[in-house]
Every structure is written in C-alpha cells, then in structure tokens.
C-alpha cells in the first residue's frame, strides 16, 4: 500500500469525496464488521458491540451503510472540514498513533478501540443518548488515465481507512397502531431509533486519490458548531473556523473597516462579485475547492470603489480575525439564496436576481429603504393596490 508522506496539508475535493461515498453499497465496499458503543447523555458507555456486516440481513446492512455514508455528505468547507496534522504529530503524536492503530488493525486492536471510545465520550456533550460507529474499509483505487478514462482492471493503490459516525438516538413517542393480521388496534411502545450522524470523520484523507497521513476529513451536521473540544481530543489540531462564524466575522470586518463607505451598493456589489466567482468556478469544472485570499478580496473592494484607506483597514482587520495567509471559501461568506435587509423593526428578503429593485435614500432628513414595486404586491397574503 502506498501512503502519501509529504506534508503540506490536504487538498481533498468534492470528486474524491464522491468516489468514497459510492463505496457504501453492498457490492462496492470491503467492510467486514462494525464496531460501536451506546452512550447515555452523561457520557457513560452502556454497551459496546462488534457486529459482522456479512451476517446481517441485507435490509439491516443497507441501513448501516446508509448511516455511515451520511458522514460524507454536505458541503466541503461547511459540513466537511479538512483537518491537517503537523509533521511531528505524524512521527510521534499520541492522537495520530491511536488513529493509525485503529486503521492498521482493521479495528481489531481492542485496547485502541476502547481508548478511542473513552476519548470521544469524555470530550463530547450531546443532548440525549448517542451511538458511536466505527468501520474499516480497503479500496483498490482504480487507475484513471490522463484523458480521464477509468480503467477498473488496473488498480494503482490500496486505500485503507477508518470512518467514524456519531449518531443521536431519538426516542419515539407512544402511539396507536393498526395490526392487519389481527384486525385490531394496539399501543406502540417507546422505541430507540438511530438518527443521521451529527459528527464523524474519515482517516486518513483521500487526497489526490491516495492516502494522506497528514490529513483527515471531519464531518459536522451543524455548520455553526464544529465541536472544537472533540476535534482537539481526536486530532490535537486547530479546526477551521465554522462556516457560520466565518460569515458573521467577515460581515463584521467589512462593516467596521469601511465605515461610512459601507453602503447598500457596496455590500451588494461585494456579494455579486463573490457569487460571480462561485458561478465561474462551477462552470469551469475545476476539481479543487474555490478559496480566495485577502488580496483577492481587496481587488473586489477596489472594483466596488472603496478608498485606499478603507482597503488598508480591511486588510488589518482581516489579519486580526482570520490570519494574513488564510484563504476563505466564498460560499461561506455570502447567502446564495437571498439578500436580507434588516432594521431593528423590519426584516426584508429579496431575490438575488432583483437586488437592483432596492435603493437607499434620505428624504427630508429621514433615511429610507425603497423597493420598486409594480404589480403583485401582497400583505399577509392579501393582494393590495398602491395608489
């Protein structure tokens, strides 16, 4: 097996993630068994298990695979975060060594498995009970020629990895059910159902279609909270700022830096240019995720007519909040679905295609937000006329 040894960080892209996602079918994966434990909300392990996937009924194994597959869902940079290890961690780091023991033993190292379970439960607080699932898979990576053609009969390497899913357990409510054979109604008792994963990860990362021991792919369902304590416990690494926090921080930096220059027109122009970058990147079909630097944001501000002093202050505040060399995903900075205007008393949502219908104006010393309206104006669902 070939492992990527160079440092320099993971450059995982959506195409590579999709390639691994497709493995979570009966005829594609090499997962032989599932390790797991059931944990209560106090962090106590109530039970653990080692269940053979091959001995399960197909319906059950399909459901297991569907749950694990969800750990590879969502948007790269929002739900799926690249975790990077330092060289020293790979050489002698305790956290990295534990992950390697889990992988290299195909989850048969009992001490490593139990140590991992304890590490999760001691550093994760969840409302209600939850399930920790661990799976090991080996993938004979098919060869792809320079022209992009897939050659299934030519394997370039074997990618060995572990996948972890942390799933909340939801309690069903008592209900009344109808039993067809008995032709009668009876009560349905409370049951425990496994929900979609809230958190999880893949190690090592599948980077450039090979194993990258310097990286892991971390999943969080909640883009506003990546659970930094858990990331620190499992990887001893600094996670990227959560997507929602990136957006809020960028908005604050923009507003504070531009001051009086921060008009509706400038903010809307910044948004339009970032959305344009996203669309252009999508159409170009470039596999690497889109990320922009501080310098590129400066060019955007310059195109919006922001003064030199405003751009300088923006750069200073950007360095303070994100770091001088940090690159951000434009998808984390703007809302692609709507433009939102808000005052202390009013909230207005505008279709992004219709941003030019809005303007700000001062009339007789009073500040107004004006929206051009023709036909089809409704108030509380009632069509109204503007005299």
mmCIF file of C-alpha atoms in Angstrom:
data_model
loop_
_atom_site.group_PDB
_atom_site.id
_atom_site.type_symbol
_atom_site.label_atom_id
_atom_site.label_comp_id
_atom_site.label_asym_id
_atom_site.label_seq_id
_atom_site.Cartn_x
_atom_site.Cartn_y
_atom_site.Cartn_z
ATOM 1 C CA UNK A 1 0.000 0.000 0.000
ATOM 2 C CA UNK A 2 1.242 3.498 -0.832
ATOM 3 C CA UNK A 3 0.796 6.306 1.666
ATOM 4 C CA UNK A 4 1.429 9.915 0.883
ATOM 5 C CA UNK A 5 4.290 11.077 3.101
ATOM 6 C CA UNK A 6 4.735 14.686 2.146
ATOM 7 C CA UNK A 7 3.417 17.383 4.451
ATOM 8 C CA UNK A 8 1.650 20.440 3.129
ATOM 9 C CA UNK A 9 -1.951 19.803 4.032
ATOM 10 C CA UNK A 10 -4.924 18.078 2.500
ATOM 11 C CA UNK A 11 -6.445 19.260 -0.772
ATOM 12 C CA UNK A 12 -9.439 16.960 -0.788
ATOM 13 C CA UNK A 13 -12.048 17.859 -3.401
ATOM 14 C CA UNK A 14 -15.701 17.010 -3.990
ATOM 15 C CA UNK A 15 -14.924 14.479 -6.720
ATOM 16 C CA UNK A 16 -12.707 12.460 -4.358
ATOM 17 C CA UNK A 17 -15.348 12.561 -1.615
ATOM 18 C CA UNK A 18 -17.988 11.343 -4.082
ATOM 19 C CA UNK A 19 -15.682 8.482 -5.095
ATOM 20 C CA UNK A 20 -15.568 7.233 -1.498
ATOM 21 C CA UNK A 21 -19.306 7.833 -0.970
ATOM 22 C CA UNK A 22 -20.079 5.453 -3.848
ATOM 23 C CA UNK A 23 -18.425 2.634 -1.914
ATOM 24 C CA UNK A 24 -21.248 2.470 0.647
ATOM 25 C CA UNK A 25 -23.211 -0.167 -1.259
ATOM 26 C CA UNK A 26 -23.382 -3.911 -0.765
ATOM 27 C CA UNK A 27 -21.326 -4.744 -3.859
ATOM 28 C CA UNK A 28 -18.715 -1.983 -3.520
ATOM 29 C CA UNK A 29 -17.217 -1.947 -0.017
ATOM 30 C CA UNK A 30 -14.850 -4.256 1.854
ATOM 31 C CA UNK A 31 -16.270 -3.516 5.317
ATOM 32 C CA UNK A 32 -16.396 -6.787 7.248
ATOM 33 C CA UNK A 33 -17.650 -5.615 10.640
ATOM 34 C CA UNK A 34 -18.926 -2.586 12.551
ATOM 35 C CA UNK A 35 -17.571 -1.608 15.961
ATOM 36 C CA UNK A 36 -19.746 0.590 18.114
ATOM 37 C CA UNK A 37 -20.926 1.648 21.535
ATOM 38 C CA UNK A 38 -24.132 3.062 23.015
ATOM 39 C CA UNK A 39 -23.627 6.115 25.259
ATOM 40 C CA UNK A 40 -26.020 7.950 27.569
ATOM 41 C CA UNK A 41 -26.152 11.745 27.918
ATOM 42 C CA UNK A 42 -23.844 11.584 30.974
ATOM 43 C CA UNK A 43 -21.128 10.147 28.728
ATOM 44 C CA UNK A 44 -21.353 6.642 30.203
ATOM 45 C CA UNK A 45 -20.924 3.689 27.827
ATOM 46 C CA UNK A 46 -23.939 1.425 28.381
ATOM 47 C CA UNK A 47 -22.880 -1.260 25.899
ATOM 48 C CA UNK A 48 -20.493 -1.914 23.022
ATOM 49 C CA UNK A 49 -20.599 -4.331 20.116
ATOM 50 C CA UNK A 50 -18.655 -5.854 17.231
ATOM 51 C CA UNK A 51 -21.156 -6.851 14.572
ATOM 52 C CA UNK A 52 -20.401 -8.682 11.321
ATOM 53 C CA UNK A 53 -21.801 -6.894 8.277
ATOM 54 C CA UNK A 54 -21.869 -10.145 6.301
ATOM 55 C CA UNK A 55 -24.058 -11.944 8.859
ATOM 56 C CA UNK A 56 -26.695 -9.196 8.942
ATOM 57 C CA UNK A 57 -29.850 -9.332 6.895
ATOM 58 C CA UNK A 58 -29.428 -7.241 3.749
ATOM 59 C CA UNK A 59 -32.022 -4.706 4.916
ATOM 60 C CA UNK A 60 -30.080 -4.121 8.148
ATOM 61 C CA UNK A 61 -26.678 -3.880 6.461
ATOM 62 C CA UNK A 62 -28.116 -1.444 3.903
ATOM 63 C CA UNK A 63 -29.319 0.780 6.736
ATOM 64 C CA UNK A 64 -25.893 0.630 8.419
ATOM 65 C CA UNK A 65 -24.179 1.623 5.175
ATOM 66 C CA UNK A 66 -26.672 4.457 4.616
ATOM 67 C CA UNK A 67 -25.905 5.894 8.067
ATOM 68 C CA UNK A 68 -22.144 5.685 7.506
ATOM 69 C CA UNK A 69 -22.487 7.253 4.060
ATOM 70 C CA UNK A 70 -24.186 10.325 5.561
ATOM 71 C CA UNK A 71 -20.870 11.116 7.282
ATOM 72 C CA UNK A 72 -19.567 12.022 3.811
ATOM 73 C CA UNK A 73 -22.455 14.356 2.952
ATOM 74 C CA UNK A 74 -22.823 18.105 2.915
ATOM 75 C CA UNK A 75 -20.710 20.922 1.523
ATOM 76 C CA UNK A 76 -16.922 20.882 1.559
ATOM 77 C CA UNK A 77 -15.726 23.749 3.737
ATOM 78 C CA UNK A 78 -19.028 23.892 5.645
ATOM 79 C CA UNK A 79 -20.052 20.398 6.751
ATOM 80 C CA UNK A 80 -16.858 18.680 5.630
ATOM 81 C CA UNK A 81 -13.680 20.187 7.064
ATOM 82 C CA UNK A 82 -10.079 19.342 6.232
ATOM 83 C CA UNK A 83 -8.030 18.580 9.348
ATOM 84 C CA UNK A 84 -4.249 18.911 8.972
ATOM 85 C CA UNK A 85 -1.580 17.245 11.120
ATOM 86 C CA UNK A 86 1.863 18.678 11.801
ATOM 87 C CA UNK A 87 4.862 16.556 10.804
ATOM 88 C CA UNK A 88 5.766 15.932 14.458
ATOM 89 C CA UNK A 89 2.271 14.608 15.137
ATOM 90 C CA UNK A 90 2.608 12.088 12.325
ATOM 91 C CA UNK A 91 6.005 10.997 13.673
ATOM 92 C CA UNK A 92 5.145 10.659 17.359
ATOM 93 C CA UNK A 93 1.798 12.276 18.210
ATOM 94 C CA UNK A 94 -0.391 10.241 20.579
ATOM 95 C CA UNK A 95 -3.625 11.122 18.783
ATOM 96 C CA UNK A 96 -2.228 10.232 15.364
ATOM 97 C CA UNK A 97 -0.765 6.960 16.650
ATOM 98 C CA UNK A 98 -4.162 5.920 18.036
ATOM 99 C CA UNK A 99 -5.835 6.550 14.667
ATOM 100 C CA UNK A 100 -3.092 4.549 12.947
ATOM 101 C CA UNK A 101 -3.585 1.639 15.371
ATOM 102 C CA UNK A 102 -7.293 1.603 14.608
ATOM 103 C CA UNK A 103 -6.666 1.636 10.874
ATOM 104 C CA UNK A 104 -3.747 -0.789 10.716
ATOM 105 C CA UNK A 105 -5.513 -3.343 12.919
ATOM 106 C CA UNK A 106 -8.767 -3.016 10.929
ATOM 107 C CA UNK A 107 -10.429 -2.181 14.291
ATOM 108 C CA UNK A 108 -9.249 -5.466 15.865
ATOM 109 C CA UNK A 109 -6.953 -3.770 18.405
ATOM 110 C CA UNK A 110 -9.331 -3.922 21.383
ATOM 111 C CA UNK A 111 -7.300 -1.581 23.559
ATOM 112 C CA UNK A 112 -7.173 1.046 20.787
ATOM 113 C CA UNK A 113 -10.928 0.763 20.165
ATOM 114 C CA UNK A 114 -11.812 1.181 23.854
ATOM 115 C CA UNK A 115 -9.338 4.074 24.237
ATOM 116 C CA UNK A 116 -10.983 5.774 21.259
ATOM 117 C CA UNK A 117 -14.491 5.310 22.685
ATOM 118 C CA UNK A 118 -13.384 6.800 26.012
ATOM 119 C CA UNK A 119 -11.735 9.741 24.287
ATOM 120 C CA UNK A 120 -14.945 10.583 22.444
ATOM 121 C CA UNK A 121 -17.263 10.216 25.441
ATOM 122 C CA UNK A 122 -15.001 12.308 27.688
ATOM 123 C CA UNK A 123 -14.899 15.194 25.203
ATOM 124 C CA UNK A 124 -18.386 15.262 23.743
ATOM 125 C CA UNK A 125 -21.549 16.582 25.314
ATOM 126 C CA UNK A 126 -24.745 15.703 23.475
ATOM 127 C CA UNK A 127 -28.374 16.055 24.423
ATOM 128 C CA UNK A 128 -29.738 12.557 24.909
ATOM 129 C CA UNK A 129 -28.153 9.187 24.169
ATOM 130 C CA UNK A 130 -25.984 8.560 21.139
ATOM 131 C CA UNK A 131 -24.179 5.862 19.179
ATOM 132 C CA UNK A 132 -20.518 5.785 18.111
ATOM 133 C CA UNK A 133 -19.925 3.682 14.999
ATOM 134 C CA UNK A 134 -16.536 2.656 13.559
ATOM 135 C CA UNK A 135 -15.926 0.955 10.213
ATOM 136 C CA UNK A 136 -12.764 -0.023 8.335
ATOM 137 C CA UNK A 137 -12.633 -0.296 4.565
ATOM 138 C CA UNK A 138 -9.955 -1.099 1.959
ATOM 139 C CA UNK A 139 -10.378 0.301 -1.531
ATOM 140 C CA UNK A 140 -8.459 -0.877 -4.609
ATOM 141 C CA UNK A 141 -8.280 2.533 -6.247
ATOM 142 C CA UNK A 142 -8.903 2.147 -9.969
ATOM 143 C CA UNK A 143 -6.451 3.748 -12.367
ATOM 144 C CA UNK A 144 -7.527 6.873 -14.223
ATOM 145 C CA UNK A 145 -5.624 7.711 -17.395
ATOM 146 C CA UNK A 146 -4.514 11.214 -18.350
ATOM 147 C CA UNK A 147 -7.583 11.665 -20.544
ATOM 148 C CA UNK A 148 -9.806 10.861 -17.539
ATOM 149 C CA UNK A 149 -10.816 7.368 -18.666
ATOM 150 C CA UNK A 150 -11.451 4.866 -15.871
ATOM 151 C CA UNK A 151 -9.666 1.502 -16.050
ATOM 152 C CA UNK A 152 -11.202 -0.880 -13.498
ATOM 153 C CA UNK A 153 -8.771 -3.686 -14.238
ATOM 154 C CA UNK A 154 -5.753 -1.546 -13.318
ATOM 155 C CA UNK A 155 -5.518 -0.703 -9.602
ATOM 156 C CA UNK A 156 -2.983 1.999 -8.748
ATOM 157 C CA UNK A 157 -3.001 1.529 -4.959
ATOM 158 C CA UNK A 158 -4.976 0.301 -1.949
ATOM 159 C CA UNK A 159 -6.563 2.978 0.232
ATOM 160 C CA UNK A 160 -7.094 1.683 3.785
ATOM 161 C CA UNK A 161 -9.127 3.962 6.048
ATOM 162 C CA UNK A 162 -11.484 4.167 9.010
ATOM 163 C CA UNK A 163 -14.772 6.026 9.174
ATOM 164 C CA UNK A 164 -16.451 7.155 12.395
ATOM 165 C CA UNK A 165 -20.091 8.244 12.717
ATOM 166 C CA UNK A 166 -21.596 9.719 15.881
ATOM 167 C CA UNK A 167 -25.383 9.428 15.742
ATOM 168 C CA UNK A 168 -28.031 10.718 18.185
ATOM 169 C CA UNK A 169 -30.588 8.203 19.423
ATOM 170 C CA UNK A 170 -34.124 9.543 19.165
ATOM 171 C CA UNK A 171 -36.903 8.179 21.355
ATOM 172 C CA UNK A 172 -40.222 7.576 19.607
ATOM 173 C CA UNK A 173 -43.469 8.670 21.225
ATOM 174 C CA UNK A 174 -46.147 6.226 22.383
ATOM 175 C CA UNK A 175 -48.718 5.828 19.618
ATOM 176 C CA UNK A 176 -51.665 3.765 18.435
ATOM 177 C CA UNK A 177 -51.037 1.312 15.593
ATOM 178 C CA UNK A 178 -53.252 -0.912 13.464
ATOM 179 C CA UNK A 179 -52.259 -4.578 13.127
ATOM 180 C CA UNK A 180 -53.595 -6.011 9.826
ATOM 181 C CA UNK A 181 -53.378 -9.777 10.656
ATOM 182 C CA UNK A 182 -55.232 -9.340 13.960
ATOM 183 C CA UNK A 183 -57.548 -6.652 12.521
ATOM 184 C CA UNK A 184 -57.260 -4.624 15.690
ATOM 185 C CA UNK A 185 -55.581 -1.591 17.190
ATOM 186 C CA UNK A 186 -52.855 -1.814 19.813
ATOM 187 C CA UNK A 187 -50.453 0.557 21.548
ATOM 188 C CA UNK A 188 -46.972 1.105 20.152
ATOM 189 C CA UNK A 189 -44.310 1.293 22.855
ATOM 190 C CA UNK A 190 -41.428 3.771 23.066
ATOM 191 C CA UNK A 191 -38.506 2.736 20.901
ATOM 192 C CA UNK A 192 -34.962 3.970 20.178
ATOM 193 C CA UNK A 193 -34.141 4.999 16.617
ATOM 194 C CA UNK A 194 -30.690 5.806 15.205
ATOM 195 C CA UNK A 195 -30.680 9.266 13.602
ATOM 196 C CA UNK A 196 -28.401 10.638 10.888
ATOM 197 C CA UNK A 197 -24.853 11.419 12.082
ATOM 198 C CA UNK A 198 -24.226 14.695 13.882
ATOM 199 C CA UNK A 199 -20.428 14.287 13.741
ATOM 200 C CA UNK A 200 -17.839 11.980 12.237
ATOM 201 C CA UNK A 201 -14.603 11.709 10.287
ATOM 202 C CA UNK A 202 -12.545 9.736 7.786
ATOM 203 C CA UNK A 203 -8.857 8.971 8.422
ATOM 204 C CA UNK A 204 -6.561 9.231 6.581
ATOM 205 C CA UNK A 205 -7.781 11.711 3.985
ATOM 206 C CA UNK A 206 -8.294 10.531 0.392
ATOM 207 C CA UNK A 207 -6.124 13.215 -1.193
ATOM 208 C CA UNK A 208 -5.058 13.120 -4.851
ATOM 209 C CA UNK A 209 -6.746 9.694 -4.848
ATOM 210 C CA UNK A 210 -4.310 8.261 -2.328
ATOM 211 C CA UNK A 211 -3.947 8.067 1.454
ATOM 212 C CA UNK A 212 -2.677 11.284 3.031
ATOM 213 C CA UNK A 213 -1.493 10.568 6.580
ATOM 214 C CA UNK A 214 -1.202 14.296 7.173
ATOM 215 C CA UNK A 215 -4.927 14.822 6.843
ATOM 216 C CA UNK A 216 -8.393 13.736 7.992
ATOM 217 C CA UNK A 217 -11.845 14.732 6.771
ATOM 218 C CA UNK A 218 -14.124 15.846 9.627
ATOM 219 C CA UNK A 219 -17.931 15.996 9.357
ATOM 220 C CA UNK A 220 -20.299 18.239 11.306
ATOM 221 C CA UNK A 221 -24.014 18.476 10.595
ATOM 222 C CA UNK A 222 -24.222 21.837 12.377
ATOM 223 C CA UNK A 223 -22.170 24.380 10.377
ATOM 224 C CA UNK A 224 -22.301 26.804 13.303
ATOM 225 C CA UNK A 225 -20.648 24.413 15.780
ATOM 226 C CA UNK A 226 -17.867 22.022 14.785
ATOM 227 C CA UNK A 227 -17.275 20.832 18.417
ATOM 228 C CA UNK A 228 -13.722 22.120 18.861
ATOM 229 C CA UNK A 229 -13.178 20.169 22.090
ATOM 230 C CA UNK A 230 -13.780 16.884 20.276
ATOM 231 C CA UNK A 231 -11.522 17.895 17.380
ATOM 232 C CA UNK A 232 -8.767 18.774 19.836
ATOM 233 C CA UNK A 233 -9.139 15.453 21.646
ATOM 234 C CA UNK A 234 -9.104 13.327 18.489
ATOM 235 C CA UNK A 235 -6.618 15.202 16.319
ATOM 236 C CA UNK A 236 -4.859 17.802 18.509
ATOM 237 C CA UNK A 237 -5.346 20.160 15.584
ATOM 238 C CA UNK A 238 -6.847 23.590 15.091
ATOM 239 C CA UNK A 239 -10.083 23.216 13.111
ATOM 240 C CA UNK A 240 -11.116 25.771 10.502
ATOM 241 C CA UNK A 241 -13.452 28.458 11.790
ATOM 242 C CA UNK A 242 -17.064 27.168 11.466
ATOM 243 C CA UNK A 243 -18.746 28.325 8.264
ATOM 244 C CA UNK A 244 -21.421 30.367 10.037
ATOM 245 C CA UNK A 245 -18.777 32.083 12.171
ATOM 246 C CA UNK A 246 -16.728 32.853 9.049
ATOM 247 C CA UNK A 247 -19.742 34.566 7.515
ATOM 248 C CA UNK A 248 -20.536 36.623 10.625
ATOM 249 C CA UNK A 249 -16.885 37.589 11.144
ATOM 250 C CA UNK A 250 -16.469 38.631 7.503
ATOM 251 C CA UNK A 251 -19.593 40.786 7.732
ATOM 252 C CA UNK A 252 -18.296 42.466 10.899
ATOM 253 C CA UNK A 253 -14.856 43.086 9.397
ATOM 254 C CA UNK A 254 -16.406 44.571 6.259
ATOM 255 C CA UNK A 255 -18.748 46.864 8.197
ATOM 256 C CA UNK A 256 -16.132 48.087 10.699
ATOM 257 C CA UNK A 257 -13.406 48.616 8.098
ATOM 258 C CA UNK A 258 -15.447 50.553 5.546
ATOM 259 C CA UNK A 259 -17.349 52.749 7.993
ATOM 260 C CA UNK A 260 -19.206 55.474 6.087
ATOM 261 C CA UNK A 261 -18.274 53.823 2.794
ATOM 262 C CA UNK A 262 -20.244 50.701 3.718
ATOM 263 C CA UNK A 263 -23.349 51.483 1.674
ATOM 264 C CA UNK A 264 -26.005 49.132 0.325
ATOM 265 C CA UNK A 265 -24.477 49.470 -3.129
ATOM 266 C CA UNK A 266 -21.002 48.437 -1.924
ATOM 267 C CA UNK A 267 -22.240 45.464 0.118
ATOM 268 C CA UNK A 268 -24.441 44.273 -2.732
ATOM 269 C CA UNK A 269 -21.585 44.692 -5.215
ATOM 270 C CA UNK A 270 -19.254 42.643 -2.981
ATOM 271 C CA UNK A 271 -21.882 39.915 -2.808
ATOM 272 C CA UNK A 272 -22.430 39.957 -6.592
ATOM 273 C CA UNK A 273 -18.718 39.597 -7.287
ATOM 274 C CA UNK A 274 -18.288 36.727 -4.832
ATOM 275 C CA UNK A 275 -21.326 34.963 -6.308
ATOM 276 C CA UNK A 276 -19.836 35.533 -9.750
ATOM 277 C CA UNK A 277 -16.619 33.802 -8.638
ATOM 278 C CA UNK A 278 -18.628 30.851 -7.338
ATOM 279 C CA UNK A 279 -20.575 30.533 -10.603
ATOM 280 C CA UNK A 280 -17.441 30.867 -12.740
ATOM 281 C CA UNK A 281 -15.673 28.195 -10.672
ATOM 282 C CA UNK A 282 -18.674 25.876 -11.034
ATOM 283 C CA UNK A 283 -18.788 26.311 -14.808
ATOM 284 C CA UNK A 284 -15.040 25.779 -15.161
ATOM 285 C CA UNK A 285 -15.423 22.301 -13.559
ATOM 286 C CA UNK A 286 -12.139 22.782 -11.682
ATOM 287 C CA UNK A 287 -11.922 19.971 -9.108
ATOM 288 C CA UNK A 288 -10.096 21.904 -6.391
ATOM 289 C CA UNK A 289 -12.405 23.794 -3.995
ATOM 290 C CA UNK A 290 -12.651 27.548 -4.575
ATOM 291 C CA UNK A 291 -10.830 29.659 -1.981
ATOM 292 C CA UNK A 292 -9.973 33.344 -2.042
ATOM 293 C CA UNK A 293 -7.147 35.209 -0.355
ATOM 294 C CA UNK A 294 -7.063 38.579 1.365
ATOM 295 C CA UNK A 295 -5.538 40.041 -1.797
ATOM 296 C CA UNK A 296 -8.443 38.829 -3.919
ATOM 297 C CA UNK A 297 -10.957 40.361 -1.500
ATOM 298 C CA UNK A 298 -9.002 43.616 -1.762
ATOM 299 C CA UNK A 299 -9.454 43.517 -5.556
ATOM 300 C CA UNK A 300 -13.196 43.024 -5.043
ATOM 301 C CA UNK A 301 -13.332 46.093 -2.770
ATOM 302 C CA UNK A 302 -11.309 48.085 -5.275
ATOM 303 C CA UNK A 303 -13.812 47.190 -8.008
ATOM 304 C CA UNK A 304 -16.558 48.494 -5.699
ATOM 305 C CA UNK A 305 -14.860 51.885 -5.466
ATOM 306 C CA UNK A 306 -13.673 51.551 -1.861
ATOM 307 C CA UNK A 307 -10.951 54.052 -0.918
ATOM 308 C CA UNK A 308 -7.326 53.076 -0.343
ATOM 309 C CA UNK A 309 -7.649 53.811 3.371
ATOM 310 C CA UNK A 310 -10.775 51.614 3.594
ATOM 311 C CA UNK A 311 -8.999 48.706 1.920
ATOM 312 C CA UNK A 312 -5.991 49.097 4.221
ATOM 313 C CA UNK A 313 -8.167 48.980 7.341
ATOM 314 C CA UNK A 314 -9.973 45.942 5.921
ATOM 315 C CA UNK A 315 -6.669 44.117 5.449
ATOM 316 C CA UNK A 316 -5.601 44.880 9.007
ATOM 317 C CA UNK A 317 -8.872 43.606 10.462
ATOM 318 C CA UNK A 318 -8.786 40.561 8.176
ATOM 319 C CA UNK A 319 -5.345 39.663 9.555
ATOM 320 C CA UNK A 320 -6.599 40.043 13.130
ATOM 321 C CA UNK A 321 -9.667 37.842 12.690
ATOM 322 C CA UNK A 322 -8.620 35.238 10.107
ATOM 323 C CA UNK A 323 -4.829 35.407 9.796
ATOM 324 C CA UNK A 324 -2.846 37.042 6.992
ATOM 325 C CA UNK A 325 -2.397 33.889 4.901
ATOM 326 C CA UNK A 326 -5.869 32.416 5.419
ATOM 327 C CA UNK A 327 -7.962 31.615 2.360
ATOM 328 C CA UNK A 328 -11.740 31.524 2.666
ATOM 329 C CA UNK A 329 -14.464 29.816 0.669
ATOM 330 C CA UNK A 330 -16.788 32.455 -0.871
ATOM 331 C CA UNK A 331 -19.669 30.030 -0.228
ATOM 332 C CA UNK A 332 -19.121 30.592 3.492
ATOM 333 C CA UNK A 333 -19.247 34.390 3.159
ATOM 334 C CA UNK A 334 -22.460 35.055 1.234
ATOM 335 C CA UNK A 335 -26.027 33.756 1.112
ATOM 336 C CA UNK A 336 -26.606 32.471 -2.409
ATOM 337 C CA UNK A 337 -30.383 32.206 -1.999
ATOM 338 C CA UNK A 338 -31.393 35.659 -0.801
ATOM 339 C CA UNK A 339 -30.478 39.229 0.051
ATOM 340 C CA UNK A 340 -31.604 40.228 3.518
ATOM 341 C CA UNK A 341 -32.142 43.785 4.736
ATOM 342 C CA UNK A 342 -32.829 44.270 8.423
ATOM 343 C CA UNK A 343 -33.632 47.150 10.746
ATOM 344 C CA UNK A 344 -34.469 46.859 14.461
ATOM 345 C CA UNK A 345 -38.154 46.559 13.488
ATOM 346 C CA UNK A 346 -38.288 45.282 9.909
ATOM 347 C CA UNK A 347 -36.795 42.337 8.010
ATOM 348 C CA UNK A 348 -36.884 42.240 4.191
ATOM 349 C CA UNK A 349 -35.847 39.309 1.991
ATOM 350 C CA UNK A 350 -35.055 39.944 -1.675
ATOM 351 C CA UNK A 351 -34.454 37.519 -4.534
ATOM 352 C CA UNK A 352 -30.752 37.799 -5.505
ATOM 353 C CA UNK A 353 -31.793 38.395 -9.123
ATOM 354 C CA UNK A 354 -33.705 41.518 -8.047
ATOM 355 C CA UNK A 355 -31.162 43.371 -5.929
ATOM 356 C CA UNK A 356 -31.403 46.384 -8.265
ATOM 357 C CA UNK A 357 -35.023 46.933 -7.139
ATOM 358 C CA UNK A 358 -33.716 48.148 -3.773
ATOM 359 C CA UNK A 359 -32.147 51.517 -3.037
ATOM 360 C CA UNK A 360 -31.437 53.664 -0.005
ATOM 361 C CA UNK A 361 -32.302 57.350 0.101
ATOM 362 C CA UNK A 362 -32.581 60.286 2.507
ATOM 363 C CA UNK A 363 -35.850 62.214 2.102
ATOM 364 C CA UNK A 364 -36.385 65.361 4.187
ATOM 365 C CA UNK A 365 -33.613 64.240 6.506
ATOM 366 C CA UNK A 366 -35.138 60.779 7.076
ATOM 367 C CA UNK A 367 -33.367 57.593 5.917
ATOM 368 C CA UNK A 368 -35.440 55.180 3.817
ATOM 369 C CA UNK A 369 -35.084 51.770 2.178
ATOM 370 C CA UNK A 370 -37.023 51.960 -1.095
ATOM 371 C CA UNK A 371 -38.222 48.926 -3.058
ATOM 372 C CA UNK A 372 -39.591 49.458 -6.544
ATOM 373 C CA UNK A 373 -42.948 47.656 -6.836
ATOM 374 C CA UNK A 374 -45.213 47.172 -9.860
ATOM 375 C CA UNK A 375 -47.970 44.557 -9.705
ATOM 376 C CA UNK A 376 -48.405 41.537 -7.431
ATOM 377 C CA UNK A 377 -47.933 43.281 -4.064
ATOM 378 C CA UNK A 378 -49.362 41.268 -1.162
ATOM 379 C CA UNK A 379 -49.691 41.982 2.554
ATOM 380 C CA UNK A 380 -50.350 38.937 4.739
ATOM 381 C CA UNK A 381 -51.397 37.039 1.612
ATOM 382 C CA UNK A 382 -53.864 39.738 0.513
ATOM 383 C CA UNK A 383 -53.302 41.472 -2.815
ATOM 384 C CA UNK A 384 -53.119 45.245 -2.267
ATOM 385 C CA UNK A 385 -53.057 48.297 -4.525
ATOM 386 C CA UNK A 386 -50.570 51.148 -4.264
ATOM 387 C CA UNK A 387 -52.465 54.380 -5.077
#
